[in-house]
mmCIF file of C-alpha atoms (C1' of nucleotides) in Angstrom:
data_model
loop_
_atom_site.group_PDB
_atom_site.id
_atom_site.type_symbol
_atom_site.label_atom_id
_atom_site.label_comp_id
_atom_site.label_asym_id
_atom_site.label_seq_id
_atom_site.Cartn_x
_atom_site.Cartn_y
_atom_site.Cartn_z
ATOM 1 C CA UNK A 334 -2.402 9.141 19.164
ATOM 2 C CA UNK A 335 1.202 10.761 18.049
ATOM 3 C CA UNK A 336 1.394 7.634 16.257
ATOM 4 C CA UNK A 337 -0.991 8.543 13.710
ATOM 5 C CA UNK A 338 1.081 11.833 12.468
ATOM 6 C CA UNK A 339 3.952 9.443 10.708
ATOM 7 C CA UNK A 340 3.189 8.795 7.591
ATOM 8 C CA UNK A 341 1.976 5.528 6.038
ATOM 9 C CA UNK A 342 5.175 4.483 4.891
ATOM 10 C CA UNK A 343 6.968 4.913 8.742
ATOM 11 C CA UNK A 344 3.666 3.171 10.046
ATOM 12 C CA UNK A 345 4.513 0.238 7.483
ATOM 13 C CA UNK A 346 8.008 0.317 8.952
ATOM 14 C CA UNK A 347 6.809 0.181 11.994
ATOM 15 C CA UNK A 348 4.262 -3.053 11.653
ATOM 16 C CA UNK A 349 7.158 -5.175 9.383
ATOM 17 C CA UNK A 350 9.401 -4.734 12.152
ATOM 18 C CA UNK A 351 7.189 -6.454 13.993
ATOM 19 C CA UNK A 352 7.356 -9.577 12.569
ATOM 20 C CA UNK A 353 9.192 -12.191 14.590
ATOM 21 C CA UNK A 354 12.032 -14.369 13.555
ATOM 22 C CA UNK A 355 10.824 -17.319 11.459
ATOM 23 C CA UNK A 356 7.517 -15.932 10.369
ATOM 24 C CA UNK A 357 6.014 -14.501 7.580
ATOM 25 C CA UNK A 358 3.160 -11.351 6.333
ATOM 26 C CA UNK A 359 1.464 -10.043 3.825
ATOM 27 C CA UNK A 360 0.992 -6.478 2.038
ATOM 28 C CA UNK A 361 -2.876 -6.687 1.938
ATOM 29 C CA UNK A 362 -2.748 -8.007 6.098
ATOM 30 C CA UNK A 363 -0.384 -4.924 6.776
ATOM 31 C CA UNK A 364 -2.553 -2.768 4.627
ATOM 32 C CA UNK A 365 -5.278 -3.739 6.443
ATOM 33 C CA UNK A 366 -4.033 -3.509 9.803
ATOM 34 C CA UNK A 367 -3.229 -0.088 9.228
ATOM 35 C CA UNK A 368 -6.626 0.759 8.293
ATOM 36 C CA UNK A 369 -6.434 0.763 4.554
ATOM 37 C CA UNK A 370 -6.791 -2.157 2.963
ATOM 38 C CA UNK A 371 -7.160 -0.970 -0.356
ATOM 39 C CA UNK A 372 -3.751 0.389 -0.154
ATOM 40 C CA UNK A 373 -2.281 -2.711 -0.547
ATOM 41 C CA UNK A 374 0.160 -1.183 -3.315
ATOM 42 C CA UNK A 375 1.337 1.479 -1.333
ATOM 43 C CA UNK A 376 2.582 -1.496 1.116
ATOM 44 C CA UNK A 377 4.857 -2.575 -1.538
ATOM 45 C CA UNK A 378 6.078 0.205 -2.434
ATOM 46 C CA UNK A 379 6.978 1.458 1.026
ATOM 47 C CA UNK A 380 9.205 -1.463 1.416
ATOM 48 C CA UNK A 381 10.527 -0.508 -1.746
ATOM 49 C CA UNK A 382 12.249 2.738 0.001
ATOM 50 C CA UNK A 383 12.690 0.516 3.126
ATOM 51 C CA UNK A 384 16.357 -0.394 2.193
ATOM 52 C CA UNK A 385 18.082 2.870 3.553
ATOM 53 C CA UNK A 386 15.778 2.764 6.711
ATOM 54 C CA UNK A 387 16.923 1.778 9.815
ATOM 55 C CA UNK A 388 15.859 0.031 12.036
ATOM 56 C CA UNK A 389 16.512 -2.426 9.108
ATOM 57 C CA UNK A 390 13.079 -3.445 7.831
ATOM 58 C CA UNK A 391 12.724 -7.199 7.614
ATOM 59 C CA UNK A 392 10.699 -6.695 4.305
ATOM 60 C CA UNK A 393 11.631 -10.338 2.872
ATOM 61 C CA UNK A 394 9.238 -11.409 5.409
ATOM 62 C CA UNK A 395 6.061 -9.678 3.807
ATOM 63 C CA UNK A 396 4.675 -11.326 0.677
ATOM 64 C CA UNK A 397 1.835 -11.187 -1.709
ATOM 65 C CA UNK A 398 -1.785 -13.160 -0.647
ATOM 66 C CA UNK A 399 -0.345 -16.150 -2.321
ATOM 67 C CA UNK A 400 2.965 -16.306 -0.370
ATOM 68 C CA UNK A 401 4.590 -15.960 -3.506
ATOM 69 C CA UNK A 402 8.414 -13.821 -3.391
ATOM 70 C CA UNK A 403 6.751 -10.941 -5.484
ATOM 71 C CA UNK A 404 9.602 -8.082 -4.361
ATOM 72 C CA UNK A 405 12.549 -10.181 -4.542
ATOM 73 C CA UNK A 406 13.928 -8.257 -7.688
ATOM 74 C CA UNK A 407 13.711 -4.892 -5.433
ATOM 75 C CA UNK A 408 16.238 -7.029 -2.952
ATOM 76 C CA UNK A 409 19.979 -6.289 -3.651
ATOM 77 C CA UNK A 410 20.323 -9.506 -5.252
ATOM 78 C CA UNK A 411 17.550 -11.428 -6.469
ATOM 79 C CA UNK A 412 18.008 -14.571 -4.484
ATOM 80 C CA UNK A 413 18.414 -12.689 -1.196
ATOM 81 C CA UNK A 414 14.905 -12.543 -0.199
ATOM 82 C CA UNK A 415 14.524 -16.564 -0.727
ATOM 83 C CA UNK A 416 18.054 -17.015 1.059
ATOM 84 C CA UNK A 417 16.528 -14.852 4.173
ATOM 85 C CA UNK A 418 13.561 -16.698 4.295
ATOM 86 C CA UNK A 419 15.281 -20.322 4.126
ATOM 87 C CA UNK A 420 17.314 -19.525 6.645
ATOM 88 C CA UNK A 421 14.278 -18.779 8.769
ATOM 89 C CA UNK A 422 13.230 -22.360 8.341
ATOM 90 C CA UNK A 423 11.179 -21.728 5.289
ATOM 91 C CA UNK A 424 10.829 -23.537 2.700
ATOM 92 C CA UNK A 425 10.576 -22.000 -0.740
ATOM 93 C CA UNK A 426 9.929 -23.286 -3.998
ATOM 94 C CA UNK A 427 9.047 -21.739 -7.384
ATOM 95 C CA UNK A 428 9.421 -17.920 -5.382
ATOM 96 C CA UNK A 429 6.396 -19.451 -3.426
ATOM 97 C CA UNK A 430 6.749 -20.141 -0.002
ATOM 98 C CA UNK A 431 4.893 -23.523 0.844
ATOM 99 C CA UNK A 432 5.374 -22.695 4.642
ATOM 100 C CA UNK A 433 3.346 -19.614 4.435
ATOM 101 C CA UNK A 434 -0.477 -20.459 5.732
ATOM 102 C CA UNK A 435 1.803 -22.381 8.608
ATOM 103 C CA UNK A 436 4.167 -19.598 9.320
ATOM 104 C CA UNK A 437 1.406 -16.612 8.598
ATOM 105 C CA UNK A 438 2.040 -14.133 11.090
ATOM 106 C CA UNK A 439 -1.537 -11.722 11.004
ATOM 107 C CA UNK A 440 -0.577 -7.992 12.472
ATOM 108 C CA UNK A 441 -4.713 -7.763 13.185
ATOM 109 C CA UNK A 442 -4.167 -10.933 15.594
ATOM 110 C CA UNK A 443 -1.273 -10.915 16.337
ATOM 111 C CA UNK A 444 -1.233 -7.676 18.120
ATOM 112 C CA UNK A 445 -4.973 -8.212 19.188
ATOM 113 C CA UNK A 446 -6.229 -5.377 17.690
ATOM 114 C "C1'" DC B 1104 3.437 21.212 -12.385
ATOM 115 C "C1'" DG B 1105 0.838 17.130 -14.626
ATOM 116 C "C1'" DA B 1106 0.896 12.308 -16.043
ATOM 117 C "C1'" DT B 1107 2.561 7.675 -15.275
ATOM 118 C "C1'" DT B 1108 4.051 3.858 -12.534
ATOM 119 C "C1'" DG B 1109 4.410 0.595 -8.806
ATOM 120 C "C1'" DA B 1110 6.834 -5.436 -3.698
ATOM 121 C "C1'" DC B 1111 -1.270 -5.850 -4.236
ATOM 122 C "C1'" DG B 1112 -5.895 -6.889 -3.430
ATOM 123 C "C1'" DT B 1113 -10.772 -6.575 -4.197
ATOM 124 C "C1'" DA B 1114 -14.818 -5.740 -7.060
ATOM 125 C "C1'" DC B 1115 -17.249 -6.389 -11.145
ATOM 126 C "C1'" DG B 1116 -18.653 -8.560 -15.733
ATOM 127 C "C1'" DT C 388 -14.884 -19.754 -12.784
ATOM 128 C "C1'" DC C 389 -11.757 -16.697 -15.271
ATOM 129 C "C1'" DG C 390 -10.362 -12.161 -16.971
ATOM 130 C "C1'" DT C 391 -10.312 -7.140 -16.612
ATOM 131 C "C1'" DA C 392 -10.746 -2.693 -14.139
ATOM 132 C "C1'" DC C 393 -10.135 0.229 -10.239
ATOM 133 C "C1'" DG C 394 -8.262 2.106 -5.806
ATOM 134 C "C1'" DC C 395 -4.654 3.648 -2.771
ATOM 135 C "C1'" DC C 396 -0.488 7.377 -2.017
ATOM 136 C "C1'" DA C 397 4.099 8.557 -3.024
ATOM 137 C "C1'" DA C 398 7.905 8.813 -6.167
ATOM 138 C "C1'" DT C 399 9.700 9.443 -10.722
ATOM 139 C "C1'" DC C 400 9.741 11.216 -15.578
#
DNA sequence: CGATTGACGTACG
DNA sequence: TCGTACGCCAATC
């Protein structure tokens, strides 16, 4: 597969961009889905060097296991990430999003791997 | 060029 | 059951 001679970051890229409108991820279900699920981190951190990408990455839609806002400081303003997400229909509270087991969106499922 | 850090998650004690 | 340690890979100091 050419697809598996861009690096992990692009294929992170790649799987967040996947996520529809109104639904939500997570860095351990991306890291998984990509094969390494102990690179959970490096999920994170990908999205952290996600802003100047384009496509745009929709990386206010990936959260921690909890559903909890975790990269929100990395957004350009700290209340951006919760604004995205509310305007998705989400409700968030506390930087947790209590819509998050409903609005889970699982890459490994999802695209029936 | 080597050591440290970082949007997490799992394993171990 | 709760707390601590480690792994992953790239970027930064």
């Amino acid at each position: 597969m050419s697809n598996n001679d861009i690096s992990f970051f692009e294929q992170v890229y790649q799987v967040v961009r996947l996520i529809p409108f109104g639904r939500v991820s997570s860095y351990g279900a991306i890291a998984r889905y990509l094969g390494a699920a102990k690179s959970s981190r490096m999920v994170g951190y990908a999205l952290n060097g996600s802003h100047p990408i384009q496509p745009p990455v929709p990386a206010h839609r990936v959260l921690n296991r909890m559903g909890l806002l975790t990269g929100k400081q990395h957004f350009e303003a700290p209340n951006a990430m919760q604004i995205l997400l509310e305007a998705e229909g989400h409700i968030v509270e506390d930087n947790q999003l209590l819509t998050f087991k409903e609005k889970f969106w699982d890459p490994m499922v999802e695209l029936s791997l």
